Amino acid sequence: MRQTRRFLLPLYLMLGACMPVSHSDTATRAAAVVDSASSLPPMKSFSVPRPQQPVAANSDIARDFLDLAFSLESGRPLPILTRFEGPISLRVTGAPPASLGPDLKRLVHRLRTEAGIDIRLTAEAGANITIQAVTRAEIRNALPQAACFVVPNVSSLSEYKSSRRSRKTSWSQLRSRERLAIFLPNDASPQEVRDCLHEELAQALGPLNDLYRLPDSVFNDDNVHTVLTGYDMLILRIYYDPSLRTGMNRAQVADRLPAILARINPAGQSGQPQRLSKTPRVWIDAVQTALGPGANPAQRRDAATEALKVASAMGWRDHRRAFSHYAMGRLLQSVDPQAAQDHFVLAQRYFGSRPDTALHRAYVASQLAAYAISSGRPEDALYLLTPHLDTAARHENAALLATLMMLRAEALELAGRITEGRKVRVDSLGWARYGFGSDWAVRAKLREIGSLNPARRRGAL
């Protein structure tokens, strides 16, 4: 993981990301440490959200909603729809990091305005949702390898520990949502805490499933998206539409979806349906083996090969085919850099030009730009990077934005634009502090990306 070209670690490659655990099908993420005092420039954070409106056809959205709402990540079906009925109260306990308050207020505002959910912050002990901020060690003591998760019918980590093997905390046994707890790390980077917040609060309110066929959603185990998208807000808005209620079965909800979508998403009425095929378990298992913990390099590459075979046999030409090539590219970087680049080029081709794959293309472009820099082609790198800086900012991915800016700085300096490159690098540090957290992590990323520059490598000899 420390090879010079493996400079960007997307969240879907982090240990423990979205891992189903026991009967609760709880999702988890990894985390990083933050320094309380820093010698780097002040941390930057995002202000005004710029979510992109969903581009999917309403018929596709209706199908997605049913699969999200009536299944767990394990594939276990859920008999009824469950949601909060009436106003929702939300409180924070434990020892929250300084960044959590502002990020939570922004998210609650978005949920109220974009999803139409009646949710408010409170200090009352009887809140419907409790966010408890504790250390990663405490979380992993309760749920190994997890860094954040959500549980029904409890309000504290100690209560979860005493009930975790009972029907009380089982999502599949849940018949109404009245009280839930979200456990977040207070010793992670600000972005990691925020990402956990978005994912777990979305699950606390709405869908408990993830679907690989969704390109523009946090409800996807690839973890490309780190904050709730316009598509996600639409799904949550459907969830809390007055036409639906807790206790409805799949057929009852399906009968009401066309009218709901026509009313709240008229643009989707004229959209061209994609009707993407369901993702077979064999592909999911192959991807999870390739990118998850527990396998050696050879096993990972074999699994990525299997994922590509399945994607080809299924005739996919969507983001899942692209993702298969991207995964293979990542796994080949240390053993066959040229073959890795070939897969990144194919990934970019299959990601296409749709708005809902813009963030995916930004990740691929960062890999291609890194290769261009290491090959002494700064102008090619600048051409690849420039369109994606705004994409990373729009999707509020500070870690990706900082990485793209650091790459741009190296390309500028390699092209002889020294002053401009240094300015871009300094500007990247505020975003890096939000995205990576600690000073040592930021400086490690700077060294990692700096080592791509052949001029620096020659100077080190």
CSV table of C-alpha atoms in Angstrom, one decimal:
chain,number,residue,atom,x,y,z
A,1,MET,CA,0.0,0.0,0.0
A,2,ARG,CA,3.0,2.3,0.2
A,3,GLN,CA,4.0,2.1,-3.5
A,4,THR,CA,4.7,5.5,-5.1
A,5,ARG,CA,1.8,5.3,-7.5
A,6,ARG,CA,-0.7,4.1,-5.0
A,7,PHE,CA,-1.2,7.6,-3.8
A,8,LEU,CA,-5.0,7.7,-3.6
A,9,LEU,CA,-6.9,5.3,-1.4
A,10,PRO,CA,-10.6,5.6,-2.2
A,11,LEU,CA,-12.9,4.9,0.7
A,12,TYR,CA,-14.2,1.7,-0.9
A,13,LEU,CA,-10.7,0.2,-0.4
A,14,MET,CA,-10.5,1.0,3.3
A,15,LEU,CA,-10.6,-1.8,5.8
A,16,GLY,CA,-14.1,-2.5,7.1
A,17,ALA,CA,-16.0,-0.4,4.7
A,18,CYS,CA,-19.7,-1.3,4.5
A,19,MET,CA,-19.2,-4.7,6.0
A,20,PRO,CA,-22.3,-6.8,6.9
A,21,VAL,CA,-22.0,-7.9,10.5
A,22,SER,CA,-24.2,-10.5,12.3
A,23,HIS,CA,-27.9,-10.4,12.0
A,24,SER,CA,-28.1,-6.6,12.1
A,25,ASP,CA,-26.4,-6.1,8.7
A,26,THR,CA,-24.6,-3.2,10.1
A,27,ALA,CA,-22.4,-1.0,7.8
A,28,THR,CA,-18.9,0.1,9.0
A,29,ARG,CA,-16.1,2.4,7.9
A,30,ALA,CA,-12.4,2.9,8.7
A,31,ALA,CA,-11.0,5.9,10.3
A,32,ALA,CA,-7.8,8.1,10.8
A,33,VAL,CA,-6.4,10.1,13.7
A,34,VAL,CA,-6.5,14.0,13.8
A,35,ASP,CA,-3.9,16.2,15.4
A,36,SER,CA,-5.4,18.8,17.8
A,37,ALA,CA,-2.5,21.2,17.0
A,38,SER,CA,-1.1,21.7,13.6
A,39,SER,CA,1.8,23.5,12.0
A,40,LEU,CA,0.0,23.4,8.6
A,41,PRO,CA,-2.3,26.1,7.2
A,42,PRO,CA,-5.8,26.3,8.7
A,43,MET,CA,-8.2,23.5,7.8
A,44,LYS,CA,-10.7,24.3,5.1
A,45,SER,CA,-14.3,23.0,5.0
A,46,PHE,CA,-17.2,23.1,2.6
A,47,SER,CA,-20.0,25.7,3.0
A,48,VAL,CA,-22.8,25.8,0.5
A,49,PRO,CA,-23.9,22.3,-0.8
A,50,ARG,CA,-24.1,21.9,-4.5
A,51,PRO,CA,-25.9,18.5,-5.0
A,52,GLN,CA,-26.6,17.4,-8.5
A,53,GLN,CA,-30.1,16.5,-9.4
A,54,PRO,CA,-30.7,12.8,-10.2
A,55,VAL,CA,-30.6,11.9,-13.9
A,56,ALA,CA,-32.3,8.5,-13.6
A,57,ALA,CA,-35.7,7.8,-15.1
A,58,ASN,CA,-38.6,7.4,-12.6
A,59,SER,CA,-39.2,3.8,-13.6
A,60,ASP,CA,-35.6,3.0,-12.6
A,61,ILE,CA,-35.9,5.0,-9.4
A,62,ALA,CA,-39.0,3.1,-8.5
A,63,ARG,CA,-37.3,-0.2,-8.9
A,64,ASP,CA,-34.2,1.0,-7.0
A,65,PHE,CA,-36.4,2.2,-4.1
A,66,LEU,CA,-38.1,-1.1,-3.7
A,67,ASP,CA,-34.8,-3.0,-3.7
A,68,LEU,CA,-33.3,-0.6,-1.2
A,69,ALA,CA,-36.3,-0.5,1.1
A,70,PHE,CA,-37.2,-4.2,1.2
A,71,SER,CA,-33.9,-5.9,1.6
A,72,LEU,CA,-30.9,-5.9,3.8
A,73,GLU,CA,-27.3,-5.8,2.5
A,74,SER,CA,-27.1,-9.6,3.1
A,75,GLY,CA,-29.9,-10.1,0.6
A,76,ARG,CA,-32.4,-11.0,3.3
A,77,PRO,CA,-35.9,-9.6,2.4
A,78,LEU,CA,-37.7,-7.2,4.7
A,79,PRO,CA,-41.5,-7.8,4.9
A,80,ILE,CA,-42.6,-4.2,5.5
A,81,LEU,CA,-41.5,-0.6,5.1
A,82,THR,CA,-40.3,1.0,8.4
A,83,ARG,CA,-39.6,4.7,9.0
A,84,PHE,CA,-40.1,7.3,11.7
A,85,GLU,CA,-43.6,8.5,11.9
A,86,GLY,CA,-43.9,12.2,13.0
A,87,PRO,CA,-41.2,14.7,13.9
A,88,ILE,CA,-37.7,13.2,14.4
A,89,SER,CA,-35.5,14.4,17.2
A,90,LEU,CA,-31.7,14.0,17.1
A,91,ARG,CA,-29.1,14.5,19.8
A,92,VAL,CA,-25.3,14.1,20.2
A,93,THR,CA,-23.6,12.5,23.2
A,94,GLY,CA,-20.1,11.4,24.1
A,95,ALA,CA,-17.1,13.5,23.1
A,96,PRO,CA,-17.8,14.8,19.6
A,97,PRO,CA,-14.9,16.3,17.6
A,98,ALA,CA,-15.1,20.0,16.8
A,99,SER,CA,-16.0,19.4,13.1
A,100,LEU,CA,-19.1,17.2,13.9
A,101,GLY,CA,-21.4,20.1,15.0
A,102,PRO,CA,-21.1,22.2,11.8
A,103,ASP,CA,-21.3,19.2,9.6
A,104,LEU,CA,-24.3,17.8,11.4
A,105,LYS,CA,-26.2,21.1,11.2
A,106,ARG,CA,-25.5,21.3,7.4
A,107,LEU,CA,-26.8,17.7,7.0
A,108,VAL,CA,-29.9,18.3,9.0
A,109,HIS,CA,-30.6,21.4,7.0
A,110,ARG,CA,-30.3,19.4,3.8
A,111,LEU,CA,-32.5,16.7,5.1
A,112,ARG,CA,-35.2,19.3,5.9
A,113,THR,CA,-35.0,21.2,2.7
A,114,GLU,CA,-34.1,18.6,0.1
A,115,ALA,CA,-35.7,15.5,1.5
A,116,GLY,CA,-38.6,17.2,3.3
A,117,ILE,CA,-37.9,15.3,6.6
A,118,ASP,CA,-39.1,16.9,9.8
A,119,ILE,CA,-35.9,16.4,11.8
A,120,ARG,CA,-34.5,18.7,14.4
A,121,LEU,CA,-31.6,18.8,16.9
A,122,THR,CA,-32.3,18.5,20.6
A,123,ALA,CA,-30.5,18.0,23.9
A,124,GLU,CA,-33.3,15.9,25.3
A,125,ALA,CA,-32.4,12.3,26.5
A,126,GLY,CA,-35.5,10.9,24.8
A,127,ALA,CA,-34.4,11.7,21.3
A,128,ASN,CA,-35.4,9.4,18.5
A,129,ILE,CA,-31.8,9.2,17.2
A,130,THR,CA,-28.7,9.4,19.4
A,131,ILE,CA,-25.3,10.1,17.8
A,132,GLN,CA,-22.7,8.9,20.3
A,133,ALA,CA,-19.1,10.0,19.6
A,134,VAL,CA,-16.5,7.6,21.1
A,135,THR,CA,-13.1,6.4,20.3
A,136,ARG,CA,-12.4,3.9,17.5
A,137,ALA,CA,-11.1,1.5,20.1
A,138,GLU,CA,-14.4,1.6,21.9
A,139,ILE,CA,-16.3,1.0,18.7
A,140,ARG,CA,-14.1,-1.9,17.6
A,141,ASN,CA,-14.4,-3.4,21.0
A,142,ALA,CA,-18.1,-3.6,20.4
A,143,LEU,CA,-17.9,-4.5,16.7
A,144,PRO,CA,-14.5,-5.6,15.5
A,145,GLN,CA,-13.1,-3.8,12.4
A,146,ALA,CA,-16.0,-1.3,12.5
A,147,ALA,CA,-15.5,2.4,12.8
A,148,CYS,CA,-19.1,3.6,12.6
A,149,PHE,CA,-22.5,1.8,12.6
A,150,VAL,CA,-26.2,2.3,13.4
A,151,VAL,CA,-28.4,0.0,15.6
A,152,PRO,CA,-32.1,0.0,16.3
A,153,ASN,CA,-33.8,0.2,19.7
A,154,VAL,CA,-30.7,1.5,21.7
A,155,SER,CA,-29.3,4.9,22.7
A,156,SER,CA,-25.8,4.1,23.9
A,157,LEU,CA,-22.9,1.8,23.2
A,158,SER,CA,-23.2,0.1,26.5
A,159,GLU,CA,-26.9,-0.6,25.8
A,160,TYR,CA,-25.9,-2.1,22.4
A,161,LYS,CA,-23.3,-4.4,24.0
A,162,SER,CA,-25.9,-5.8,26.4
A,163,SER,CA,-28.4,-6.4,23.6
A,164,ARG,CA,-26.4,-7.1,20.5
A,165,ARG,CA,-27.3,-10.8,20.3
A,166,SER,CA,-31.0,-10.3,20.8
A,167,ARG,CA,-34.0,-9.6,18.6
A,168,LYS,CA,-34.0,-6.1,20.0
A,169,THR,CA,-31.1,-5.0,17.8
A,170,SER,CA,-32.1,-7.0,14.7
A,171,TRP,CA,-33.0,-4.9,11.6
A,172,SER,CA,-34.8,-7.9,10.1
A,173,GLN,CA,-37.1,-8.1,13.2
A,174,LEU,CA,-37.8,-4.3,13.2
A,175,ARG,CA,-41.5,-3.4,12.8
A,176,SER,CA,-41.3,0.3,13.6
A,177,ARG,CA,-38.6,2.9,14.0
A,178,GLU,CA,-38.8,4.8,17.3
A,179,ARG,CA,-35.3,4.8,18.8
A,180,LEU,CA,-31.9,4.3,17.2
A,181,ALA,CA,-28.2,5.0,17.9
A,182,ILE,CA,-25.4,5.9,15.6
A,183,PHE,CA,-21.8,5.4,16.8
A,184,LEU,CA,-19.1,7.6,15.3
A,185,PRO,CA,-15.4,7.8,16.0
A,186,ASN,CA,-14.2,11.0,17.6
A,187,ASP,CA,-10.5,10.3,16.8
A,188,ALA,CA,-10.9,10.2,13.0
A,189,SER,CA,-10.3,12.8,10.3
A,190,PRO,CA,-13.1,15.3,9.9
A,191,GLN,CA,-14.0,13.9,6.5
A,192,GLU,CA,-14.2,10.4,7.8
A,193,VAL,CA,-16.4,11.5,10.7
A,194,ARG,CA,-18.6,13.3,8.2
A,195,ASP,CA,-18.7,10.4,5.8
A,196,CYS,CA,-19.8,8.1,8.6
A,197,LEU,CA,-22.4,10.7,9.7
A,198,HIS,CA,-24.0,10.9,6.2
A,199,GLU,CA,-24.0,7.1,5.6
A,200,GLU,CA,-25.3,6.1,9.0
A,201,LEU,CA,-27.9,8.8,9.4
A,202,ALA,CA,-29.2,7.9,6.0
A,203,GLN,CA,-29.6,4.3,7.1
A,204,ALA,CA,-31.1,5.3,10.4
A,205,LEU,CA,-33.8,7.2,8.4
A,206,GLY,CA,-34.2,5.1,5.3
A,207,PRO,CA,-32.8,2.3,3.3
A,208,LEU,CA,-30.8,-0.5,4.9
A,209,ASN,CA,-29.6,-2.0,1.6
A,210,ASP,CA,-26.8,-1.1,-0.8
A,211,LEU,CA,-26.9,-1.7,-4.6
A,212,TYR,CA,-23.8,-1.8,-6.8
A,213,ARG,CA,-26.0,-0.8,-9.8
A,214,LEU,CA,-26.5,2.7,-8.4
A,215,PRO,CA,-23.8,5.1,-9.7
A,216,ASP,CA,-24.8,8.3,-7.9
A,217,SER,CA,-25.5,7.2,-4.4
A,218,VAL,CA,-24.0,6.5,-0.9
A,219,PHE,CA,-26.3,3.4,-1.0
A,220,ASN,CA,-23.6,1.6,-2.9
A,221,ASP,CA,-20.8,-0.6,-1.4
A,222,ASP,CA,-18.2,0.9,-3.7
A,223,ASN,CA,-18.1,4.0,-1.4
A,224,VAL,CA,-17.2,6.3,-4.2
A,225,HIS,CA,-19.7,8.9,-2.9
A,226,THR,CA,-19.0,10.2,0.6
A,227,VAL,CA,-21.9,12.6,1.2
A,228,LEU,CA,-25.6,12.2,0.4
A,229,THR,CA,-26.2,13.0,-3.3
A,230,GLY,CA,-29.2,14.5,-5.0
A,231,TYR,CA,-30.3,11.0,-5.8
A,232,ASP,CA,-30.1,10.0,-2.1
A,233,MET,CA,-32.1,12.9,-1.0
A,234,LEU,CA,-34.8,12.0,-3.5
A,235,ILE,CA,-34.9,8.4,-2.2
A,236,LEU,CA,-35.3,9.8,1.4
A,237,ARG,CA,-38.0,12.2,0.2
A,238,ILE,CA,-39.9,9.2,-1.2
A,239,TYR,CA,-39.4,7.4,2.1
A,240,TYR,CA,-41.1,10.1,4.0
A,241,ASP,CA,-43.8,10.9,1.4
A,242,PRO,CA,-47.3,11.2,3.0
A,243,SER,CA,-48.6,8.5,0.7
A,244,LEU,CA,-46.5,5.9,2.5
A,245,ARG,CA,-46.5,4.7,6.0
A,246,THR,CA,-44.8,2.1,8.3
A,247,GLY,CA,-46.2,-1.3,7.8
A,248,MET,CA,-46.8,-1.3,4.1
A,249,ASN,CA,-45.6,-4.3,2.1
A,250,ARG,CA,-43.7,-4.2,-1.1
A,251,ALA,CA,-46.7,-4.4,-3.4
A,252,GLN,CA,-48.5,-1.6,-1.6
A,253,VAL,CA,-45.5,0.7,-1.9
A,254,ALA,CA,-45.0,-0.3,-5.5
A,255,ASP,CA,-48.6,0.7,-6.3
A,256,ARG,CA,-48.0,4.2,-4.9
A,257,LEU,CA,-44.5,4.9,-6.3
A,258,PRO,CA,-45.5,6.0,-9.9
A,259,ALA,CA,-47.8,8.8,-8.6
A,260,ILE,CA,-45.2,9.9,-5.9
A,261,LEU,CA,-42.4,10.1,-8.5
A,262,ALA,CA,-44.5,11.9,-11.0
A,263,ARG,CA,-45.3,14.5,-8.4
A,264,ILE,CA,-41.9,15.0,-6.8
A,265,ASN,CA,-39.6,14.3,-9.7
A,266,PRO,CA,-41.4,15.4,-12.9
A,267,ALA,CA,-38.1,15.5,-14.8
A,268,GLY,CA,-37.7,11.7,-14.4
A,269,GLN,CA,-41.0,11.1,-16.3
A,270,SER,CA,-39.3,11.7,-19.6
A,271,GLY,CA,-35.9,10.1,-18.7
A,272,GLN,CA,-34.7,7.1,-20.7
A,273,PRO,CA,-34.7,4.0,-18.5
A,274,GLN,CA,-31.5,2.1,-18.2
A,275,ARG,CA,-33.0,-1.0,-16.7
A,276,LEU,CA,-29.6,-2.2,-15.4
A,277,SER,CA,-29.5,-5.9,-14.6
A,278,LYS,CA,-29.2,-7.0,-11.0
A,279,THR,CA,-25.7,-7.5,-9.8
A,280,PRO,CA,-25.0,-11.3,-9.3
A,281,ARG,CA,-23.5,-12.4,-6.0
A,282,VAL,CA,-20.5,-14.0,-7.8
A,283,TRP,CA,-19.4,-10.5,-9.0
A,284,ILE,CA,-20.0,-8.9,-5.6
A,285,ASP,CA,-18.0,-11.7,-3.9
A,286,ALA,CA,-15.2,-11.3,-6.4
A,287,VAL,CA,-15.0,-7.5,-5.9
A,288,GLN,CA,-15.1,-7.8,-2.1
A,289,THR,CA,-12.3,-10.3,-2.2
A,290,ALA,CA,-10.2,-8.1,-4.6
A,291,LEU,CA,-10.6,-4.9,-2.6
A,292,GLY,CA,-11.4,-6.1,1.0
A,293,PRO,CA,-9.3,-7.4,3.8
A,294,GLY,CA,-8.0,-10.9,4.2
A,295,ALA,CA,-6.7,-11.9,0.8
A,296,ASN,CA,-3.1,-11.9,-0.4
A,297,PRO,CA,-2.0,-10.0,-3.6
A,298,ALA,CA,-2.3,-13.1,-5.9
A,299,GLN,CA,-5.8,-13.9,-4.5
A,300,ARG,CA,-6.9,-10.3,-5.0
A,301,ARG,CA,-5.7,-10.3,-8.6
A,302,ASP,CA,-7.5,-13.6,-9.3
A,303,ALA,CA,-10.7,-12.2,-7.8
A,304,ALA,CA,-10.4,-9.0,-9.9
A,305,THR,CA,-10.0,-11.2,-13.0
A,306,GLU,CA,-13.1,-13.1,-12.0
A,307,ALA,CA,-15.0,-9.8,-11.6
A,308,LEU,CA,-13.9,-8.8,-15.1
A,309,LYS,CA,-15.0,-12.1,-16.5
A,310,VAL,CA,-18.4,-11.8,-14.9
A,311,ALA,CA,-18.8,-8.2,-16.1
A,312,SER,CA,-17.9,-9.3,-19.7
A,313,ALA,CA,-20.2,-12.3,-19.6
A,314,MET,CA,-23.1,-10.1,-18.3
A,315,GLY,CA,-22.6,-7.8,-21.2
A,316,TRP,CA,-22.2,-4.8,-18.9
A,317,ARG,CA,-21.2,-1.5,-20.4
A,318,ASP,CA,-22.1,0.6,-17.3
A,319,HIS,CA,-20.2,1.8,-14.3
A,320,ARG,CA,-19.8,-1.8,-12.9
A,321,ARG,CA,-17.8,-2.8,-15.9
A,322,ALA,CA,-15.7,0.3,-15.4
A,323,PHE,CA,-15.3,-0.4,-11.7
A,324,SER,CA,-14.0,-3.9,-12.5
A,325,HIS,CA,-11.3,-2.4,-14.7
A,326,TYR,CA,-10.5,0.2,-12.1
A,327,ALA,CA,-10.1,-2.4,-9.4
A,328,MET,CA,-7.8,-4.5,-11.7
A,329,GLY,CA,-5.8,-1.4,-12.4
A,330,ARG,CA,-5.2,-0.7,-8.7
A,331,LEU,CA,-4.1,-4.2,-8.1
A,332,LEU,CA,-1.7,-4.3,-11.0
A,333,GLN,CA,0.1,-1.0,-10.3
A,334,SER,CA,2.9,-2.5,-8.3
A,335,VAL,CA,3.6,-5.4,-10.6
A,336,ASP,CA,2.7,-4.2,-14.1
A,337,PRO,CA,2.2,-0.4,-14.3
A,338,GLN,CA,1.6,-0.4,-18.0
A,339,ALA,CA,-1.2,-3.0,-17.8
A,340,ALA,CA,-2.6,-1.0,-14.9
A,341,GLN,CA,-2.8,2.1,-17.1
A,342,ASP,CA,-4.5,0.1,-19.8
A,343,HIS,CA,-7.2,-0.9,-17.3
A,344,PHE,CA,-7.6,2.7,-16.1
A,345,VAL,CA,-8.1,3.8,-19.7
A,346,LEU,CA,-10.8,1.2,-20.1
A,347,ALA,CA,-12.4,2.2,-16.8
A,348,GLN,CA,-12.6,5.8,-18.0
A,349,ARG,CA,-14.2,4.7,-21.3
A,350,TYR,CA,-16.9,2.6,-19.6
A,351,PHE,CA,-17.6,5.3,-17.0
A,352,GLY,CA,-18.6,7.4,-20.1
A,353,SER,CA,-19.7,11.0,-19.8
A,354,ARG,CA,-22.9,10.8,-17.8
A,355,PRO,CA,-23.2,13.3,-14.9
A,356,ASP,CA,-23.8,10.4,-12.4
A,357,THR,CA,-20.3,9.0,-13.1
A,358,ALA,CA,-18.4,12.3,-12.9
A,359,LEU,CA,-16.9,11.5,-9.5
A,360,HIS,CA,-15.8,8.0,-10.7
A,361,ARG,CA,-14.0,9.7,-13.6
A,362,ALA,CA,-12.2,12.0,-11.2
A,363,TYR,CA,-10.7,9.1,-9.4
A,364,VAL,CA,-9.5,7.5,-12.6
A,365,ALA,CA,-8.1,10.7,-13.9
A,366,SER,CA,-6.0,11.0,-10.7
A,367,GLN,CA,-4.5,7.6,-11.5
A,368,LEU,CA,-3.8,8.5,-15.1
A,369,ALA,CA,-2.3,11.9,-14.1
A,370,ALA,CA,0.0,10.2,-11.6
A,371,TYR,CA,1.3,8.0,-14.3
A,372,ALA,CA,1.8,11.0,-16.7
A,373,ILE,CA,3.8,12.8,-14.0
A,374,SER,CA,6.0,9.8,-13.3
A,375,SER,CA,6.6,9.5,-17.1
A,376,GLY,CA,7.7,13.1,-17.4
A,377,ARG,CA,4.5,14.3,-19.2
A,378,PRO,CA,3.3,17.3,-17.1
A,379,GLU,CA,1.1,18.8,-19.8
A,380,ASP,CA,-0.8,15.5,-20.2
A,381,ALA,CA,-1.3,15.4,-16.4
A,382,LEU,CA,-2.6,19.0,-16.3
A,383,TYR,CA,-5.0,18.2,-19.1
A,384,LEU,CA,-6.3,15.2,-17.2
A,385,LEU,CA,-6.6,16.9,-13.8
A,386,THR,CA,-8.2,20.3,-14.7
A,387,PRO,CA,-11.8,19.2,-15.4
A,388,HIS,CA,-12.1,17.2,-12.1
A,389,LEU,CA,-11.1,19.8,-9.5
A,390,ASP,CA,-14.6,21.2,-9.5
A,391,THR,CA,-16.1,17.7,-9.5
A,392,ALA,CA,-14.3,16.8,-6.2
A,393,ALA,CA,-15.3,20.1,-4.7
A,394,ARG,CA,-19.0,19.7,-5.8
A,395,HIS,CA,-19.0,16.2,-4.1
A,396,GLU,CA,-17.3,17.6,-1.0
A,397,ASN,CA,-14.5,15.1,-1.2
A,398,ALA,CA,-11.7,17.0,0.5
A,399,ALA,CA,-9.3,14.1,0.4
A,400,LEU,CA,-9.7,13.7,-3.4
A,401,LEU,CA,-9.6,17.5,-4.0
A,402,ALA,CA,-6.4,17.8,-2.0
A,403,THR,CA,-4.9,14.8,-3.9
A,404,LEU,CA,-5.8,16.3,-7.3
A,405,MET,CA,-4.3,19.7,-6.2
A,406,MET,CA,-1.1,18.1,-5.0
A,407,LEU,CA,-0.8,16.3,-8.4
A,408,ARG,CA,-1.5,19.5,-10.2
A,409,ALA,CA,1.3,21.2,-8.2
A,410,GLU,CA,3.8,18.5,-9.2
A,411,ALA,CA,2.8,18.8,-12.8
A,412,LEU,CA,3.1,22.6,-12.8
A,413,GLU,CA,6.6,22.4,-11.2
A,414,LEU,CA,7.6,19.7,-13.6
A,415,ALA,CA,6.5,22.0,-16.5
A,416,GLY,CA,8.7,24.8,-15.1
A,417,ARG,CA,5.9,26.8,-13.5
A,418,ILE,CA,7.5,26.7,-10.1
A,419,THR,CA,5.8,29.6,-8.4
A,420,GLU,CA,2.3,28.6,-9.6
A,421,GLY,CA,2.9,25.0,-8.5
A,422,ARG,CA,4.0,26.0,-5.0
A,423,LYS,CA,0.9,28.1,-4.6
A,424,VAL,CA,-1.4,25.3,-5.6
A,425,ARG,CA,0.4,22.9,-3.2
A,426,VAL,CA,0.0,25.4,-0.2
A,427,ASP,CA,-3.7,25.8,-1.2
A,428,SER,CA,-4.2,22.0,-1.1
A,429,LEU,CA,-3.1,21.7,2.5
A,430,GLY,CA,-6.2,23.2,4.1
A,431,TRP,CA,-8.3,20.6,2.2
A,432,ALA,CA,-5.8,17.9,3.1
A,433,ARG,CA,-6.2,18.6,6.8
A,434,TYR,CA,-10.0,18.1,6.5
A,435,GLY,CA,-9.6,15.0,4.3
A,436,PHE,CA,-6.7,13.2,5.9
A,437,GLY,CA,-6.7,14.7,9.4
A,438,SER,CA,-3.3,14.5,11.1
A,439,ASP,CA,-0.2,16.4,10.1
A,440,TRP,CA,1.7,13.2,9.6
A,441,ALA,CA,-1.0,11.9,7.2
A,442,VAL,CA,-0.9,15.1,5.2
A,443,ARG,CA,2.8,15.2,5.0
A,444,ALA,CA,2.9,11.5,4.0
A,445,LYS,CA,0.5,12.2,1.2
A,446,LEU,CA,2.8,15.1,0.1
A,447,ARG,CA,5.8,12.9,0.1
A,448,GLU,CA,4.0,10.1,-1.7
A,449,ILE,CA,2.8,12.4,-4.5
A,450,GLY,CA,6.1,14.2,-4.6
A,451,SER,CA,7.9,11.0,-5.3
A,452,LEU,CA,6.1,10.7,-8.6
A,453,ASN,CA,8.0,13.6,-10.0
A,454,PRO,CA,11.0,12.4,-12.0
A,455,ALA,CA,12.9,15.6,-11.3
A,456,ARG,CA,12.6,15.0,-7.6
A,457,ARG,CA,13.7,11.4,-8.0
A,458,ARG,CA,16.8,12.5,-9.9
A,459,GLY,CA,17.6,15.0,-7.2
A,460,ALA,CA,17.5,12.3,-4.6
A,461,LEU,CA,20.1,10.2,-6.4
